[in-house]
Coordinates of C-alpha atoms and ligand atoms in Angstrom, one line a residue:
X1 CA 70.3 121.0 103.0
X2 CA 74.0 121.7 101.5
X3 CA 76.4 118.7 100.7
X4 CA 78.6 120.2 103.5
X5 CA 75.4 120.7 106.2
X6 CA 74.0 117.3 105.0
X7 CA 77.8 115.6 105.7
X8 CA 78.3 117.0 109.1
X9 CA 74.9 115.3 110.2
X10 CA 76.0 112.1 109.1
X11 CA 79.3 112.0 110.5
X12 CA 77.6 113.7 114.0
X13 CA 75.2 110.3 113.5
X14 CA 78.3 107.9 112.8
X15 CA 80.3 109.5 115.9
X16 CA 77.7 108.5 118.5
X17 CA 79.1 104.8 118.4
X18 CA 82.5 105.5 116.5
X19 CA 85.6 106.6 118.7
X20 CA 86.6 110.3 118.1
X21 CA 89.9 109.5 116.7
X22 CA 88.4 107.1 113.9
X23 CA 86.4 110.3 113.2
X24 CA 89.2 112.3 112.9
X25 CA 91.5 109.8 111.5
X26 CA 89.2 108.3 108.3
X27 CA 86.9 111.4 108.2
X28 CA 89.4 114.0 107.5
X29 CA 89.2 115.6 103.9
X30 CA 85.9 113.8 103.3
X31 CA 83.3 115.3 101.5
X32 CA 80.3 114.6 99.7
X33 CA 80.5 115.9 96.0
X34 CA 77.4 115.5 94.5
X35 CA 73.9 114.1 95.6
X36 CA 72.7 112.1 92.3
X37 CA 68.7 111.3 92.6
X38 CA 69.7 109.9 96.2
X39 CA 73.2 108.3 95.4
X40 CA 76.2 110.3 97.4
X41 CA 78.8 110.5 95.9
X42 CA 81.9 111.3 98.2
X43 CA 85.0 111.9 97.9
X44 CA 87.6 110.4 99.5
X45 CA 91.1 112.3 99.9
X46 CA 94.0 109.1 99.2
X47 CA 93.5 106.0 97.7
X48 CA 94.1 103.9 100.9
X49 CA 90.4 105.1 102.2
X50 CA 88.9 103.8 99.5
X51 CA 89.4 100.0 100.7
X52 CA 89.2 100.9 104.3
X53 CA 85.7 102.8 103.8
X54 CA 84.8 100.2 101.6
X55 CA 85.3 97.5 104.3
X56 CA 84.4 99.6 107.4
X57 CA 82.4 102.0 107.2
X58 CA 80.1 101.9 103.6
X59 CA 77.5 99.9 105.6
X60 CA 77.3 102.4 109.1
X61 CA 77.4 105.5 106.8
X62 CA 74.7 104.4 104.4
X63 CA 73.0 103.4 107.6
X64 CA 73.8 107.4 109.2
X65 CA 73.0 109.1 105.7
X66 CA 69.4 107.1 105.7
X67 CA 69.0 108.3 109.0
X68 CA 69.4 111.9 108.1
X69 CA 67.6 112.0 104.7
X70 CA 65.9 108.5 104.0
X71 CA 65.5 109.6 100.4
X72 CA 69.4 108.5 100.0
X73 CA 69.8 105.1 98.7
X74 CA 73.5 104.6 98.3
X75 CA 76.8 106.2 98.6
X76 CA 79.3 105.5 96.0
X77 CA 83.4 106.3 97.0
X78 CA 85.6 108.4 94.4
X79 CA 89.5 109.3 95.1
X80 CA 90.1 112.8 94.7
X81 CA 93.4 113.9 96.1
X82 CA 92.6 117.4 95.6
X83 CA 90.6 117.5 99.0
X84 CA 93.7 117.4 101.0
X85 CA 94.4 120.9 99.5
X86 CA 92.3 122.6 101.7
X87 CA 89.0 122.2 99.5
X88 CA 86.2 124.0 100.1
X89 CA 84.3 121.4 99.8
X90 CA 85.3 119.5 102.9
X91 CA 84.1 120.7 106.5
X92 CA 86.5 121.8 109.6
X93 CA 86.3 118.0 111.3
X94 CA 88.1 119.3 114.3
X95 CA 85.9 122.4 114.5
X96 CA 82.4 120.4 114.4
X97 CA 84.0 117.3 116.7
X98 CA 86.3 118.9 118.9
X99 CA 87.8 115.9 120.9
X100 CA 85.4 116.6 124.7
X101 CA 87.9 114.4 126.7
X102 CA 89.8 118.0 127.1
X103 CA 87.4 118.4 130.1
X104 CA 88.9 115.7 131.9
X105 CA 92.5 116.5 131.4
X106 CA 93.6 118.4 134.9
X107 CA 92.9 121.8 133.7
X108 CA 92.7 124.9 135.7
X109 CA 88.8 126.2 136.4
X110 CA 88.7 128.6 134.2
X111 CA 89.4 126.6 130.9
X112 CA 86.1 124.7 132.1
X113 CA 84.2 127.4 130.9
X114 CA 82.4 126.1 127.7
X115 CA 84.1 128.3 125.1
X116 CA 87.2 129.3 126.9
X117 CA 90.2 128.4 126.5
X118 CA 91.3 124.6 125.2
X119 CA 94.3 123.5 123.8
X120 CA 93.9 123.2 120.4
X121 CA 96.1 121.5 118.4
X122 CA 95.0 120.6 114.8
X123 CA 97.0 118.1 112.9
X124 CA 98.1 115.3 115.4
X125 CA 99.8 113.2 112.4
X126 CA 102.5 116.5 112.3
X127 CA 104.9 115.2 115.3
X128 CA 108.9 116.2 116.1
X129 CA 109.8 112.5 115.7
X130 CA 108.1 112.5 112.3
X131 CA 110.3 115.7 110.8
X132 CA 112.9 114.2 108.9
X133 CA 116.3 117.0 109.4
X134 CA 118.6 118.1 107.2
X135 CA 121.3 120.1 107.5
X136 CA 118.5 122.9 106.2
X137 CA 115.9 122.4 109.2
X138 CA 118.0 120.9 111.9
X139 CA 118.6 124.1 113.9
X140 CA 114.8 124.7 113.8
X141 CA 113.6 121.2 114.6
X142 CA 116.7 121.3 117.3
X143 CA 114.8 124.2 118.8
X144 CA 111.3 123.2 119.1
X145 CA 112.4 120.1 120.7
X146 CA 114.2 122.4 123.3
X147 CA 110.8 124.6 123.3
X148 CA 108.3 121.5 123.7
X149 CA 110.5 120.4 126.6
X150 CA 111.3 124.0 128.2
X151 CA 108.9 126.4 127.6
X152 CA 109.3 130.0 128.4
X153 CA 113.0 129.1 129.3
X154 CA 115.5 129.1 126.0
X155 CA 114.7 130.4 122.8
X156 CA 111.3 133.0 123.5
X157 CA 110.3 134.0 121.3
X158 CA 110.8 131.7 119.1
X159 CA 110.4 133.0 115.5
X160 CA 110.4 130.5 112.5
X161 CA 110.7 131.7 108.7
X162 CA 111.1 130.1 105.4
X163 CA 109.3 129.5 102.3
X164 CA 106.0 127.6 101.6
X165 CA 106.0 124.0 102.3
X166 CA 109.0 124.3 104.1
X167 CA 107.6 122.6 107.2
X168 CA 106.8 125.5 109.3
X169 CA 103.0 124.3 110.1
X170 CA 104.1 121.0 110.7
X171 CA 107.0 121.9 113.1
X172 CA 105.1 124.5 115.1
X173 CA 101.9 121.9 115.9
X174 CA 104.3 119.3 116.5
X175 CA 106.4 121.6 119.2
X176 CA 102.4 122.5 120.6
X177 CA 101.8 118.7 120.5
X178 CA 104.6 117.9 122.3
X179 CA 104.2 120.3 125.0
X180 CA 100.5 119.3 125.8
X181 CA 102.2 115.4 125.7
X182 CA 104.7 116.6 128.3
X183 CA 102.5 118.4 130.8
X184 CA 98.1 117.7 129.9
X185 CA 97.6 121.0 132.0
X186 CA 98.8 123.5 130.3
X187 CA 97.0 125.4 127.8
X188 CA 98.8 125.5 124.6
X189 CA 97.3 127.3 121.5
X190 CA 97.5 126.7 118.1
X191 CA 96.2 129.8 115.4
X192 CA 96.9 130.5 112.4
X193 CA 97.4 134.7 111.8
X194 CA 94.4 134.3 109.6
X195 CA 92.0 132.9 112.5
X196 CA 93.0 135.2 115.2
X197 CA 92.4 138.5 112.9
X198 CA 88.8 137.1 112.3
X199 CA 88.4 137.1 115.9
X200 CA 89.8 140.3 116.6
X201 CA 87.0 141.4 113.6
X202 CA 84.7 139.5 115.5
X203 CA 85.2 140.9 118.9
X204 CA 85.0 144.1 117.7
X205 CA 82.0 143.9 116.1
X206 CA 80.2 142.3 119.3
X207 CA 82.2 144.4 121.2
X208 CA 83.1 141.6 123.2
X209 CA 86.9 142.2 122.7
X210 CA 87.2 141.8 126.3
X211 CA 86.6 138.3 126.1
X212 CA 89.4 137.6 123.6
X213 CA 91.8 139.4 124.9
X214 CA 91.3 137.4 128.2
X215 CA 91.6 134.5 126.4
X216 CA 94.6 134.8 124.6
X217 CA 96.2 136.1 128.1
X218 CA 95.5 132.9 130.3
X219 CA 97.0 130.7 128.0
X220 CA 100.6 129.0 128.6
X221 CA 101.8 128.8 125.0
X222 CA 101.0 131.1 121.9
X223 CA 101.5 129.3 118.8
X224 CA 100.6 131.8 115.6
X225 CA 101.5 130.6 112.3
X226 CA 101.8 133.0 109.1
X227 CA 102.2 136.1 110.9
X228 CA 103.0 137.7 107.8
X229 CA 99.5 138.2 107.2
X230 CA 98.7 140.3 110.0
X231 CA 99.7 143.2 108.1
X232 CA 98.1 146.2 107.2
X233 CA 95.7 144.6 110.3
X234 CA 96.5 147.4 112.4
X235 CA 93.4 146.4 115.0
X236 CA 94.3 142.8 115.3
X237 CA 98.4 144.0 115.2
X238 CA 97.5 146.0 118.1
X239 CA 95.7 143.4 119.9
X240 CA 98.5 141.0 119.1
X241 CA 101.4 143.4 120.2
X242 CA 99.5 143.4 123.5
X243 CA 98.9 140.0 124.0
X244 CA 102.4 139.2 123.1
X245 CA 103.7 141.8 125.7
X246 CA 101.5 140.4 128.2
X247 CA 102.6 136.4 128.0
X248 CA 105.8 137.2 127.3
X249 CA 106.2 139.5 130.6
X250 CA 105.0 136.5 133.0
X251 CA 107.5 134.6 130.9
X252 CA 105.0 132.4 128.8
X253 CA 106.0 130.8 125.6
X254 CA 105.7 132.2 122.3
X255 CA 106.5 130.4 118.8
X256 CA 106.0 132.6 115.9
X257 CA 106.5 131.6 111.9
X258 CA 106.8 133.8 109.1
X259 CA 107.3 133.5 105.4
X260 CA 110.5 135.7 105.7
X261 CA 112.5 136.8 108.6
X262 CA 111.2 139.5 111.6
X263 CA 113.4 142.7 109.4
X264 CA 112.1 141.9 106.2
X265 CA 108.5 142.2 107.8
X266 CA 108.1 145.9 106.7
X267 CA 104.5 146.4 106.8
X268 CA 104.4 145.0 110.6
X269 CA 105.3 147.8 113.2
X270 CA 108.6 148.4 114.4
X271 CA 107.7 147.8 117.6
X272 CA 106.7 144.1 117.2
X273 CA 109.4 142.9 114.9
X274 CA 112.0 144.2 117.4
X275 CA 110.6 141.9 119.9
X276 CA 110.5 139.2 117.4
X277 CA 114.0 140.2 116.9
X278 CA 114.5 139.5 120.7
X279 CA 114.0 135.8 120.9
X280 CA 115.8 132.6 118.5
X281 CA 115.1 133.3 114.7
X282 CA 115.9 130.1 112.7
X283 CA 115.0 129.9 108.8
X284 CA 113.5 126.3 107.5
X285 CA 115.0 126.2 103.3
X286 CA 114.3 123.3 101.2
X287 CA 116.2 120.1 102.3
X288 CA 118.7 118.2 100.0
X289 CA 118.4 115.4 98.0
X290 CA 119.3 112.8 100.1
X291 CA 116.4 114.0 102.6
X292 CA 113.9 114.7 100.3
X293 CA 114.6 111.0 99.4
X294 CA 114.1 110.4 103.1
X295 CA 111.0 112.0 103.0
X296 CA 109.2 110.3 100.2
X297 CA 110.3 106.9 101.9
X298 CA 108.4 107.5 105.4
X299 CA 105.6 108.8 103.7
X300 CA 105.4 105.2 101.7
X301 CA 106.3 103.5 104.9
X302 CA 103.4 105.7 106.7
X303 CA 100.9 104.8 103.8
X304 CA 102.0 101.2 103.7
X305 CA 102.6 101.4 100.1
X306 CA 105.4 100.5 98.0
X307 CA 106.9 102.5 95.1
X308 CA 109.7 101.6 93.5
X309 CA 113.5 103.4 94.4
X310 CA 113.8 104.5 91.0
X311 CA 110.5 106.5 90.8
X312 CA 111.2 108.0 94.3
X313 CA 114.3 109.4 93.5
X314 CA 112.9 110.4 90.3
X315 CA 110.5 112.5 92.1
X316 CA 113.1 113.3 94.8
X317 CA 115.4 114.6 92.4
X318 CA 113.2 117.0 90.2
X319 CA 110.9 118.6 93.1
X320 CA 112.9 120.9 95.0
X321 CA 111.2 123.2 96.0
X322 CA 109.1 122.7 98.8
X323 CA 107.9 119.6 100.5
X324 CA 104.6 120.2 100.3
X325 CA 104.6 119.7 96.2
X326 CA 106.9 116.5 97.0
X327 CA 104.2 115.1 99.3
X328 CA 101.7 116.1 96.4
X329 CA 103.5 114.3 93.6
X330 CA 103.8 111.3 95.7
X331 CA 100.1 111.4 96.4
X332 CA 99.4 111.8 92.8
X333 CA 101.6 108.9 92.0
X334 CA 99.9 106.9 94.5
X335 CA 96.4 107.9 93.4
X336 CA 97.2 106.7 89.7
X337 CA 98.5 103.5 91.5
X338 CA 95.4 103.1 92.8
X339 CA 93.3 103.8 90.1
X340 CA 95.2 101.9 87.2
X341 CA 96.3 98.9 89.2
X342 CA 100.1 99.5 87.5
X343 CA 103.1 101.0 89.8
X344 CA 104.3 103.7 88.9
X345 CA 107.0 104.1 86.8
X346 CA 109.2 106.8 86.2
X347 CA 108.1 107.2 83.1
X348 CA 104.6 107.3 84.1
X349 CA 105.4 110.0 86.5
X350 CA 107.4 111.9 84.3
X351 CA 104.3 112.7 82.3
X352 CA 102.4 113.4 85.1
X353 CA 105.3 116.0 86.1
X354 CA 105.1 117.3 82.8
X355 CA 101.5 118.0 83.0
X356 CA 101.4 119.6 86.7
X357 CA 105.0 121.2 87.2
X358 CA 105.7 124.4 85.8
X359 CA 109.9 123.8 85.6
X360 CA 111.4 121.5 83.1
X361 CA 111.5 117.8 84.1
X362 CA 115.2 116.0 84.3
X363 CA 114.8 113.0 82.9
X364 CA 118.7 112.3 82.3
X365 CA 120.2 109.3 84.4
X366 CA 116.2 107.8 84.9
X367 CA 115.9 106.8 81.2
X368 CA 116.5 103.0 80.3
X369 CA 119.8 103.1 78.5
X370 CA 118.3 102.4 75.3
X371 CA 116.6 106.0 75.3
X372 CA 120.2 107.6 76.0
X373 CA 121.0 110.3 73.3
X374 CA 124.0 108.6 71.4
X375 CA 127.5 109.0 72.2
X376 CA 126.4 109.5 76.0
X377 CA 128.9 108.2 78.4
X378 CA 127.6 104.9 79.6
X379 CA 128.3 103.6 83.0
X380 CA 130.5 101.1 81.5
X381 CA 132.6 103.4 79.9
X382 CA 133.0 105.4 83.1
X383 CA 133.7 102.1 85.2
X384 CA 136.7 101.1 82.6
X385 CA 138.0 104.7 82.6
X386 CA 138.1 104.8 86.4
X387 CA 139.4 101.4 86.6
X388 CA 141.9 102.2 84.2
X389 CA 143.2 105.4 85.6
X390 CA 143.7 103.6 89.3
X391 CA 145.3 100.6 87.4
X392 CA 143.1 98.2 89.4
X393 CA 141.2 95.5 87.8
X394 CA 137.7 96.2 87.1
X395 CA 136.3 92.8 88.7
X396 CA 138.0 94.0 92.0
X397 CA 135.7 97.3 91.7
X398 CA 132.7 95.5 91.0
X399 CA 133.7 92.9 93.7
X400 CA 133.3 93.3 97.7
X401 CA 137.0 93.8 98.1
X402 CA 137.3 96.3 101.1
X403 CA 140.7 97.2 100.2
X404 CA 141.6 101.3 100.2
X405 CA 143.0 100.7 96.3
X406 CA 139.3 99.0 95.0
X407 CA 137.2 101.0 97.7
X408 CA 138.2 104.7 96.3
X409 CA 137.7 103.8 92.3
X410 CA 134.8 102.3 93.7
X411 CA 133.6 105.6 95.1
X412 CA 134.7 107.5 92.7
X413 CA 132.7 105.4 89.8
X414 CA 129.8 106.5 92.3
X415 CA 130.2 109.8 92.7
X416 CA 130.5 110.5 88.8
X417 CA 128.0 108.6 87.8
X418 CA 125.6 110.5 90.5
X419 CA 126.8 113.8 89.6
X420 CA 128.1 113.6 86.6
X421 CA 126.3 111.1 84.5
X422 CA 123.1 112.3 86.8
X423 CA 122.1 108.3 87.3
X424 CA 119.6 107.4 90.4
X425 CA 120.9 105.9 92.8
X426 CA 119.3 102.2 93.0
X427 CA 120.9 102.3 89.0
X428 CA 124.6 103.4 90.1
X429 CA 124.1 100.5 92.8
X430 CA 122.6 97.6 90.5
X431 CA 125.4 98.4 88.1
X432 CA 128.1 98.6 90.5
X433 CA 128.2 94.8 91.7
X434 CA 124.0 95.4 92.9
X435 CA 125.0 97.4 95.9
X436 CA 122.1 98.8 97.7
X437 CA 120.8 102.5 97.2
X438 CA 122.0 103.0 100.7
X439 CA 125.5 102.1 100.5
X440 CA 125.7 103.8 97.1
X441 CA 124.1 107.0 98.9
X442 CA 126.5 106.9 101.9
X443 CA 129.4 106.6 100.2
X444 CA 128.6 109.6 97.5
X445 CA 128.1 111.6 100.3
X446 CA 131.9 110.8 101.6
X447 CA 133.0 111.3 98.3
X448 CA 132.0 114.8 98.7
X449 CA 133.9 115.1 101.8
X450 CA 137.0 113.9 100.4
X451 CA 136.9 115.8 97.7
X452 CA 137.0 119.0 99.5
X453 CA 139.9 118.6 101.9
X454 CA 142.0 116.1 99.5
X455 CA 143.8 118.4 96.8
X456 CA 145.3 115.3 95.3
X457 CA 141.8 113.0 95.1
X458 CA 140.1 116.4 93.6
X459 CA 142.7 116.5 90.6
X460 CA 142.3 112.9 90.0
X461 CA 138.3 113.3 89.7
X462 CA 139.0 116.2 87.2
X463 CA 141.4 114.3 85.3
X464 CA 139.0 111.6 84.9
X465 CA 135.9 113.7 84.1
X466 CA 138.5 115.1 81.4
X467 CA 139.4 111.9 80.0
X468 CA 136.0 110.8 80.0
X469 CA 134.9 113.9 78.5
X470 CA 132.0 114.5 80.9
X471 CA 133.4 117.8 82.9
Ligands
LIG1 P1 104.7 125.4 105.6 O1 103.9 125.6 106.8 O2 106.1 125.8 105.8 O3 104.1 125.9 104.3 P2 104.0 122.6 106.1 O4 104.4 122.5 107.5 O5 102.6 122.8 105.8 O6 104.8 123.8 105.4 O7 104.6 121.4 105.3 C1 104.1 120.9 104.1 C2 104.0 119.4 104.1 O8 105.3 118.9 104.1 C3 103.4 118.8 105.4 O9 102.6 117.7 105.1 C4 104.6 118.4 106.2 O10 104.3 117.3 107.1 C5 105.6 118.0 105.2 N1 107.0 118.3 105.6 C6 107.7 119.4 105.5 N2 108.9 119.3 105.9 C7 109.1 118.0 106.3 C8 110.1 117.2 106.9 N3 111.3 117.8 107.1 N4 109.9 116.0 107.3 C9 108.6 115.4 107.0 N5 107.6 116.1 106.5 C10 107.8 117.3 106.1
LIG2 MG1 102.1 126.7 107.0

C-alpha cells in the first residue's frame, strides 16, 4: 500500500467518529512521508498542527493507522510547510471526503443523482470578508460581492485577470461561497480550467460526453479559474464555448479569471474572448504597502501567533510581488518560530529572504542604528532639521500638542523618515514621542495627500530633503 493509499484509509477510519469539518480543517495538507520499520512519519503543513495533533488526535490516529496496518507502531509529527504548495504528496481531502450533508440541502431532483451535479466549493477558509482591498483589488472584490448577492443580474460575465498570487482563486471561491451561503439551492460550481479539460478528455474517451455537457448545463453558477490554460484545447474550448453560450442564454452566472485580460488571450478563439469581452473585466495587481501590512497582520491574528511589527513590515516592505510569496514568507517565519523557540527577528528573516528570494533584500531603515553605514542621516538629525526649518521647538513635535504648527513638522518628520530615510513604521513611531504604527501609518498616508495638492507644503519638503541632503 502507497503512503498516500495507506493515509486515505486512516483518515476514512478517523472520520467515522470525527466531524467532517475537523477532517477537513486539521487534515488538509497532511501526508505521511515515510513509513520507517512501522513508525509514520507525517508531515504536518504549519507549525500550529503540530501541538493540536499532538494533543488531539496522536492517540485516535495511532489507534486508525493500527487498525489499517497493525504492523505500525507509532507516528511521529514533522512540520513541513512545503505541503501547502500543492505537494504531491498530500491526497485531494475534499475529493476522498466530500462533505454528504449536500443531500440534505433543498436541492432540485436531479442533483440527487449520485455523481451529478453538487456544489463544489473547495477552500472554505477563502471568504469576501477575509479579502483585505486596496485600492488595487477593490473594484474586483466590489464586484464579486455584487455577483454573490445578484447573480446573473450585473456584471456577467464576470471576467477577472491579474498576475499569480494576486488573489484571483481566493476571490472567485469566496464569491461561489457566498452565493451557496445566500441561497443552499442553487448549484454553484467551482473548476479550475485544468479539471474541466480532463473531463472533456475523459468524456471523450468514454464517449460519455453527453453526460458532461448536461452537467455543466443544469448548474446555476460557472466558476472556472485559469482559463488561460484552455488553450490550444480546441475540444474542451469548444465544449466550453457551448456551455458558456448555453448558461449564459437562460441568464446564469458566469465568473471567469485569467492571468491577463480577455484581448491579450490570443490563442483562445475569437469567438469566446469577445463574449468575455461582453461582461465586467476587472484586473487584481499587487496591493500597496500599507495593505500588504494588513495582510500579514490577519494572517497572525488568524494563526493566533504573534510576530513582532518590525519583522512584518520587514517582510511587508520587501515582498511585492504577489501575496501568495507574502503568505509564504510569513509561514516560513512562523515555521522557524516554531522550530527554534526564538521570534523572529528581522534579521533572522532577512537571511531567510536572502536564501529563498531571487530580488535583492532592502534592509535600509530595519537595521539597528548601530549597523547604519556612517554619515547616514539619523532620525535625530532629521527631527532637528524639521524642527528647525518650522521654528518650532522640538519637544512640542515629540509632544501630543495637537496644534496645526507642531502637527505638520510632526508629519512631515514622518513622512521623510518613511520615505526617505526608508525606516519601518513601529521605528518612525517609537522615535517620534512612541506613537503607535497606526497613527504613524495614517498620517504618512495624509502626508501624501497634502503633498500633491499643496504647492507651498511640497516646496517646503524639498527644501528640507535639500538641507538634509537626503533628496
Ligand atoms: P491567484 O489565484 O491570483 O494566483 P490566490 O487567490 O491563490 O492567487 O492567492 C494566493 C494567496 O494569497 C491565498 O492564500 C489568498 O488567500 C491570499 N490573498 C491574496 N490576496 C489577498 C487579499 N487581498 N487579502 C487576503 N488574502 C489574500
Ligand atoms: Mg489561482
Amino acid at each position: 500500500m502507497g503512503h498516500k493509499e495507506l493515509w486515505i484509509k486512516i483518515i476514512e477510519k478517523m472520520s467515522e467518529d470525527l466531524p467532517h469539518a475537523q477532517i477537513i480543517t486539521w487534515f488538509k495538507d497532511t501526508a505521511i512521508l515515510e513509513n520507517m520499520n512501522g513508525v509514520l512519519k507525517v508531515g504536518l503543513p504549519l507549525p500550529f498542527f503540530l501541538g493540536w495533533h499532538q494533543t488531539h488526535y496522536a492517540k485516535k490516529t495511532l489507534e486508525a493507522a493500527r487498525s489499517v496496518d497493525p504492523a505500525i507502531i507509532d507516528i511521529e509529527y514533522i512540520v513541513d510547510i512545503a505541503l501547502t504548495d500543492g505537494s504531491p504528496l498530500v491526497i485531494d481531502l475534499i475529493k476522498h471526503f466530500p462533505k454528504n450533508d449536500a443531500r440534505k440541502l433543498p436541492n432540485r431532483n436531479e442533483t440527487r443523482s449520485k455523481d451529478g451535479v453538487v456544489s463544489k466549493i473547495l477552500n472554505p477558509a477563502y471568504t469576501l470578508d477575509n479579502f483585505i482591498t486596496s485600492a488595487e483589488n477593490r473594484l474586483a472584490h466590489a464586484a464579486c460581492q455584487n455577483v454573490a448577492k445578484y447573480p446573473g443580474q450585473n456584471y456577467n460575465p464576470l471576467f477577472i485577470y491579474g498576475g499569480v498570487g494576486l488573489g484571483k482563486t481566493h476571490l472567485l471561491q469566496a464569491t461561489g461561497a457566498e452565493m451557496i451561503r445566500n441561497d443552499p439551492g442553487k448549484h454553484v460550481m467551482y473548476t479550475s480550467t485544468e479539471n474541466f479539460v480532463n473531463e472533456v478528455v475523459q468524456g471523450i474517451r468514454s464517449k460519455n460526453m453527453e453526460y458532461i455537457r448536461k452537467k455543466y448545463r443544469r448548474i446555476d453558477t460557472l466558476i472556472i479559474d485559469d482559463i488561460q490554460f484552455i488553450a490550444n484545447k480546441e475540444k474542451s474550448e469548444e465544449e466550453f464555448f457551448h456551455t458558456f453560450n448555453a448558461l449564459f442564454e437562460e441568464g446564469k452566472q458566469l465568473i471567469i479569471s485569467s492571468d491577463r485580460p480577455p484581448q491579450e488571450l490570443t490563442l483562445l478563439s475569437d469567438r469566446l474572448t469577445s463574449r468575455f469581452e461582453s461582461g465586467m473585466i476587472i484586473d487584481v495587481k499587487m496591493p500597496d504597502y500599507e495593505t500588504r501590512l494588513a495582510i500579514l497582520q490577519n494572517k497572525c491574528k488568524d494563526a493566533q501567533i504573534f510576530i513582532n511589527q518590525d519583522v512584518l513590515e520587514f517582510i511587508a516592505f520587501n515582498i511585492n510581488h504577489s501575496v501568495r510569496a507574502l503568505e509564504g514568507v510569513l509561514k516560513q517565519a512562523i515555521a522557524n518560530y516554531e522550530l527554534e523557540h526564538t521570534a523572529p527577528t528581522v534579521k533572522s528573516v532577512a537571511a531567510m529572504l536572502k536564501t529563498t528570494q531571487k530580488k535583492e533584500i532592502k534592509m535600509v531603515g530595519f537595521l539597528p542604528n548601530d549597523d547604519r553605514p556612517k554619515g547616514a542621516v539619523t532620525m535625530d538629525l532629521l527631527i532637528d532639521s524639521v524642527a528647525d526649518y518650522f521654528t518650532v521647538p522640538k519637544s512640542e513635535v515629540m509632544g501630543q500638542s495637537r496644534v496645526r504648527d507642531y502637527t505638520l513638522p510632526r508629519q512631515v518628520i514622518m513622512y521623510l523618515a518613511y520615505a526617505k530615510l526608508r525606516m519601518s513604521l513601529s521605528k518612525i513611531g517609537r522615535a517620534l514621542g512612541n506613537r503607535d504604527h497606526t497613527t504613524v501609518m495614517h498620517s504618512i498616508g495624509k502626508m501624501k495627500e497634502q503633498i500633491k495638492n499643496d504647492r507651498q507644503l511640497l516646496r517646503d519638503v524639498n527644501a528640507i530633503t535639500r538641507e538634509v541632503g537626503i533628496h
